[in-house]
Tab-separated table of C-alpha atoms in Angstrom:
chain	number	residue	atom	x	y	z
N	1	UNK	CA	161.544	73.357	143.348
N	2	UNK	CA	158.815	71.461	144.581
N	3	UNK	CA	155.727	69.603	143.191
N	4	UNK	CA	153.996	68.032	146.267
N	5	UNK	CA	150.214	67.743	145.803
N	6	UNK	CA	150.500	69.140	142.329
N	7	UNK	CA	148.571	66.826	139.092
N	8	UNK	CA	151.409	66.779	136.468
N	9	UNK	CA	150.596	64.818	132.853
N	10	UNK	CA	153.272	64.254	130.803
N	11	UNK	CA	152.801	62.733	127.477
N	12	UNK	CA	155.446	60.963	125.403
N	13	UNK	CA	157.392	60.039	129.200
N	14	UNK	CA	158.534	56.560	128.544
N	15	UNK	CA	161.925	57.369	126.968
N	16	UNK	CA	164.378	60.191	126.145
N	17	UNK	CA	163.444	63.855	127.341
N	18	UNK	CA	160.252	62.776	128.728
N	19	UNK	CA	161.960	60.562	131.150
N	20	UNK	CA	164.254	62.278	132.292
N	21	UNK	CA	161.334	64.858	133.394
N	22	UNK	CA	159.309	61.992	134.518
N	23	UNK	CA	162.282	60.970	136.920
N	24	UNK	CA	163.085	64.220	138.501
N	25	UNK	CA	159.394	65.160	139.078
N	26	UNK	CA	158.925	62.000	140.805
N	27	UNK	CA	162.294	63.337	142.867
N	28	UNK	CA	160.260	66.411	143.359
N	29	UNK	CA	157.211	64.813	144.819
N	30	UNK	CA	154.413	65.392	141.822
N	31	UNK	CA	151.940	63.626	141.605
N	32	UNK	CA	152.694	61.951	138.085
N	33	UNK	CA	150.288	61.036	135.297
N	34	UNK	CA	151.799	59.515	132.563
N	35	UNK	CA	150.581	58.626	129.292
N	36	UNK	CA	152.412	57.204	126.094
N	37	UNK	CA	152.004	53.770	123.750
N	38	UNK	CA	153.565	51.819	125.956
N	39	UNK	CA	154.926	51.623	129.663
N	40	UNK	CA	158.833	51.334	129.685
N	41	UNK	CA	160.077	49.377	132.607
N	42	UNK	CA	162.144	52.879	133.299
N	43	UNK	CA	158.919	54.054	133.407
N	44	UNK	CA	157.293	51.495	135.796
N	45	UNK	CA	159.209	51.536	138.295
N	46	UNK	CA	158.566	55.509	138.986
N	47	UNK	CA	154.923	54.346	140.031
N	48	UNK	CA	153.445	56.331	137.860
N	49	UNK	CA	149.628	56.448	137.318
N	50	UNK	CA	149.708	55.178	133.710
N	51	UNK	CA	147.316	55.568	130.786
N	52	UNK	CA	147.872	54.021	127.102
N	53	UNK	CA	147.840	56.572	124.511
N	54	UNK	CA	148.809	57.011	120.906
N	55	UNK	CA	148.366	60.835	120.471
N	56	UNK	CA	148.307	60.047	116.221
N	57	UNK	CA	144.941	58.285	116.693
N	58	UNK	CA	141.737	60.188	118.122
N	59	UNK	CA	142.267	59.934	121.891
N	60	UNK	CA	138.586	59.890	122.741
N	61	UNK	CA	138.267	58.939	126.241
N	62	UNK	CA	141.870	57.542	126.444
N	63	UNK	CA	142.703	60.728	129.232
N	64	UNK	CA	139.121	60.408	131.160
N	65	UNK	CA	141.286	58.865	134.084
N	66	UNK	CA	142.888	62.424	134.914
N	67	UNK	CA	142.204	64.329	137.969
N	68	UNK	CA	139.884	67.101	137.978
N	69	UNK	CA	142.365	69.323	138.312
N	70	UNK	CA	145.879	69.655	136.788
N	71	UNK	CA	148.906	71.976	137.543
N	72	UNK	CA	150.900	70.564	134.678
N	73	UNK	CA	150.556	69.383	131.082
N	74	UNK	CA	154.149	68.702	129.060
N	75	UNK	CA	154.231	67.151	125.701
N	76	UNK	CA	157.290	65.083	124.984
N	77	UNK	CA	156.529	63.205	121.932
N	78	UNK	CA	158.812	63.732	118.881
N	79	UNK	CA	159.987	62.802	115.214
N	80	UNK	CA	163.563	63.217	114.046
N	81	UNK	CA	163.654	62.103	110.172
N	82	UNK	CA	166.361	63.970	108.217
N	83	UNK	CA	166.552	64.213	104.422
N	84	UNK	CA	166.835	66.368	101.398
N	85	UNK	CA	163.544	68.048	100.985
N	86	UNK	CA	163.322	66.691	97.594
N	87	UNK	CA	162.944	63.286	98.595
N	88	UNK	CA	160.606	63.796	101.682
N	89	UNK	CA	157.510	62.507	100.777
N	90	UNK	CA	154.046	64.558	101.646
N	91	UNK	CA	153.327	62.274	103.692
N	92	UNK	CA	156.259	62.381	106.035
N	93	UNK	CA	155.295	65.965	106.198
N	94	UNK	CA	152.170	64.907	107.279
N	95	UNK	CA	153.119	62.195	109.822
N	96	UNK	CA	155.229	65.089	111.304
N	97	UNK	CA	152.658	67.520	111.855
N	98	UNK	CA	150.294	64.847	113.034
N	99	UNK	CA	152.509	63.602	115.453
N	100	UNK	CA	154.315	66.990	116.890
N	101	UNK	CA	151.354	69.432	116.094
N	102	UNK	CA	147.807	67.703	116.135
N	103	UNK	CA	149.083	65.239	118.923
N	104	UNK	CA	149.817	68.200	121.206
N	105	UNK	CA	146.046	69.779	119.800
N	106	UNK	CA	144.327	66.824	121.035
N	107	UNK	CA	145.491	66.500	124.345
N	108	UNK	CA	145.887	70.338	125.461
N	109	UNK	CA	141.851	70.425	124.265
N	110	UNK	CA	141.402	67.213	126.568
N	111	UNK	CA	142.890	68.951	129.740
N	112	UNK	CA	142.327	72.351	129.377
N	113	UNK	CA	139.367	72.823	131.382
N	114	UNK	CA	141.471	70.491	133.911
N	115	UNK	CA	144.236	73.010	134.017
N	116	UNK	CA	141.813	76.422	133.975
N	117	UNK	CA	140.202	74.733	137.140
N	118	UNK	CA	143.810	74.373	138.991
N	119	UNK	CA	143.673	78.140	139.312
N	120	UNK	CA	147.514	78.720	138.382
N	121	UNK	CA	148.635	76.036	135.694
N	122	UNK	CA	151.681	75.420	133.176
N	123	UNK	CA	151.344	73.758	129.700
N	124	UNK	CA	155.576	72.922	128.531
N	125	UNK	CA	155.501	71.884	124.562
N	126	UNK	CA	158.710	71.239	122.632
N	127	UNK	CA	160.101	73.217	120.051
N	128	UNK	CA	163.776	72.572	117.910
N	129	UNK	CA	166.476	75.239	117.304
N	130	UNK	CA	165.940	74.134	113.390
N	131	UNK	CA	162.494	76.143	113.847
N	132	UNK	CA	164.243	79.076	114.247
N	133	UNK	CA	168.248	78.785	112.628
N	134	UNK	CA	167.668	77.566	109.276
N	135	UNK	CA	169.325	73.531	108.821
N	136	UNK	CA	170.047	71.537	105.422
N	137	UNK	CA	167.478	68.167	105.650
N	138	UNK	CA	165.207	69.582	108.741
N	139	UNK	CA	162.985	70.948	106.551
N	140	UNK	CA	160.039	68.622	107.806
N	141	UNK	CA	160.807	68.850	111.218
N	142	UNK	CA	161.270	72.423	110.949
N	143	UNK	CA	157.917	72.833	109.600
N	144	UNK	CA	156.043	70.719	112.231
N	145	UNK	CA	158.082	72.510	115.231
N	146	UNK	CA	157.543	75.737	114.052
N	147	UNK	CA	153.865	75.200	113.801
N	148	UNK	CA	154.492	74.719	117.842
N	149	UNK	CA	155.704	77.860	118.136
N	150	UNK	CA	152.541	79.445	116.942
N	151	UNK	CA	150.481	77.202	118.926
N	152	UNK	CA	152.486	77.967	122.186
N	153	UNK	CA	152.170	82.488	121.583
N	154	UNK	CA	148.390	81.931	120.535
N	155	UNK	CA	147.500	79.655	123.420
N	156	UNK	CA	149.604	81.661	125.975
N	157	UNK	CA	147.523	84.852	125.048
N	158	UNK	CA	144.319	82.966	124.883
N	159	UNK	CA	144.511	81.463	128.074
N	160	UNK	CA	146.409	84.184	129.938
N	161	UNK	CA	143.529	85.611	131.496
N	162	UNK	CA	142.929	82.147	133.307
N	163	UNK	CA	146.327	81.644	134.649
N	164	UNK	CA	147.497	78.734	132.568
N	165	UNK	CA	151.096	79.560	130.874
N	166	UNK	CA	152.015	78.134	127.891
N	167	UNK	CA	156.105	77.739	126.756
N	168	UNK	CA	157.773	76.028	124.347
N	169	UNK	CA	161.746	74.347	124.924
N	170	UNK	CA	163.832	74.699	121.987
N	171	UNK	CA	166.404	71.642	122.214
N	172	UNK	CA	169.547	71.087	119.693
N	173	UNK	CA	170.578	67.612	119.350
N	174	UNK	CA	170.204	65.688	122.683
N	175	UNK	CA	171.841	61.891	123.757
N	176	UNK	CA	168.071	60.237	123.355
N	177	UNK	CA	167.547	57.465	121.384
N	178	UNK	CA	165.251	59.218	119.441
N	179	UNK	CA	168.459	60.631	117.823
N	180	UNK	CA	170.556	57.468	118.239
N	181	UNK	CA	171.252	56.782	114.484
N	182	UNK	CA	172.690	60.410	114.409
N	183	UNK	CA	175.368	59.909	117.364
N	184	UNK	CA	175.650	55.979	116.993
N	185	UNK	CA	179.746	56.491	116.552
N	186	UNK	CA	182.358	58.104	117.921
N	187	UNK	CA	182.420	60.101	115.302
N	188	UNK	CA	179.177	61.556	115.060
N	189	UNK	CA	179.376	62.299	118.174
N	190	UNK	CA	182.245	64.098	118.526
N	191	UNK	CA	181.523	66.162	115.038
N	192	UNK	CA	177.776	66.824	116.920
N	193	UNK	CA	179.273	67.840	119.971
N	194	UNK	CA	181.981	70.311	117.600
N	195	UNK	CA	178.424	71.690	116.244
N	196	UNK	CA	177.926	73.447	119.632
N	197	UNK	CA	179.525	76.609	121.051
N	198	UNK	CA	179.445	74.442	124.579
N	199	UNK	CA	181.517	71.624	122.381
N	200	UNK	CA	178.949	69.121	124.227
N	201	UNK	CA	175.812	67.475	123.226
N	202	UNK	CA	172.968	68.351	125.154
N	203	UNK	CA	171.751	65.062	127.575
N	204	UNK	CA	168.083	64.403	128.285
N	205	UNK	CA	168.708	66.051	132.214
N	206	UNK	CA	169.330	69.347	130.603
N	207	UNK	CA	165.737	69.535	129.169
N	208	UNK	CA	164.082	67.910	132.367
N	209	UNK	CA	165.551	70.800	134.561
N	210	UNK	CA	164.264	73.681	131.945
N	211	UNK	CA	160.727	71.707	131.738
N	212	UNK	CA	160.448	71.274	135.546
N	213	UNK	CA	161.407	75.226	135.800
N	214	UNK	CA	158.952	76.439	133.751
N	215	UNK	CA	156.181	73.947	135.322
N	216	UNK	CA	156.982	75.354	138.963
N	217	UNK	CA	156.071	78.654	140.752
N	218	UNK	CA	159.678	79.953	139.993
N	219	UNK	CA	158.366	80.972	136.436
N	220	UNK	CA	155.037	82.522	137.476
N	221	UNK	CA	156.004	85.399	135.049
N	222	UNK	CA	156.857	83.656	132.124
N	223	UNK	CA	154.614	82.722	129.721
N	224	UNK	CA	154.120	82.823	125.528
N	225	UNK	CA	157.833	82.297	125.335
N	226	UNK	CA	160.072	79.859	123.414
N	227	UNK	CA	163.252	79.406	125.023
N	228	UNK	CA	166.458	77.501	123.542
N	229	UNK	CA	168.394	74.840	125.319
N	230	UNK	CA	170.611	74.447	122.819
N	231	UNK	CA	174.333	74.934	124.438
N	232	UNK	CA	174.617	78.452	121.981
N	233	UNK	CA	173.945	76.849	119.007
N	234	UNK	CA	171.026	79.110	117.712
N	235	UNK	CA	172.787	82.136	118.404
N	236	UNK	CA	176.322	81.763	118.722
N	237	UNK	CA	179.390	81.057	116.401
């Protein structure tokens, strides 16, 4: 694969999956725009062109510093809060959805015209297997990444006609430390890994290479689809 003189903005890149993406595009020579809270030193010292954004508040004008044109869009940003649904407050539901869903509204509206103009573009969102194989305490989660799924078929058939593509990535549980408190022992770890047909847990690389696939030509044909990195654990015992 190769990205040379192609706009990519990824969103949520300064840890974790989006990292990982960030680093092996820059390997693949895209032209990187970044954008997240805060600039990890990780992050820095790709050389990223960096813009400050918190996707929960209106972004506004926050993304004016894109390029006319853009090849790529991936949203990385992410919640992992696990608990019995009875004690999940409505407005961790709605911190969720703000955050996974509406985040991912606001910027896809910001760029879209951006990535029409590119005249062959690829949006990558993220999805969970607990969208689709029913889990005990994901029930928020569930809900928000779900609503991503829905968003990803409806904006793939909306914007087919214009040559964007729009996928989804379904990860399990993945070595980020977004999920640190859940593989913080041996323990967990091992039991997490046990979880998986591929008796591994999956590592932030594993979701760079699927995201940088289905940003590149080599997926041309692929679009409106939602596809699991999961090591078999949506549809294997």
């Amino acid at each position: 694969m190769e990205f040379a003189n192609q706009n990519i903005l990824l969103v949520g890149a300064s840890s974790g999956i989006g990292l990982a993406t960030a680093q092996l595009l820059h390997k693949l020579n895209a032209n990187l725009y970044t954008a997240s809270r805060h600039l990890s030193p990780e992050l820095a010292e790709l050389g990223t062109t960096f813009l400050e954004l918190d996707v929960t508040q209106p972004i506004g004008n926050a993304l004016d510093g894109l390029p006319d044109e853009l090849h790529g869009v991936v949203y990385c940003p992410g919640s992992i809060k696990l608990r019995p649904f009875e004690r999940i407050p409505v407005d961790d539901f709605r911190a969720d959805f703000e955050l996974n869903v509406l985040g991912a509204v606001q910027v896809l509206q910001a760029t879209m015209k951006r990535l029409k103009k590119a005249g062959g573009a690829s949006v990558v969102l993220f999805s969970t297997v607990a969208a689709d194989t029913g889990m005990s305490f994901h029930a928020s989660i569930a809900t928000a990444k779900a609503a991503i799924e829905g968003l990803t078929r409806a904006l793939a058939a909306e914007y087919a006609a214009s040559n964007v593509r729009v996928n989804a990535i379904a990860p399990s549980l993945t070595d980020t430390p977004l999920a640190a408190a859940l593989l913080n022992t041996p323990e967990k770890a091992e039991a997490g890994a046990k979880r998986h047909p591929l008796q591994r847990i999956g590592q932030p690389q594993d979701l760079a290479y699927m995201a940088s696939f289905l940003l590149s030509d080599h997926s041309s044909f692929i679009t409106g689809q939602v596809l699991p990195v999961d090591g078999g654990m949506g549809r294997l015992k």
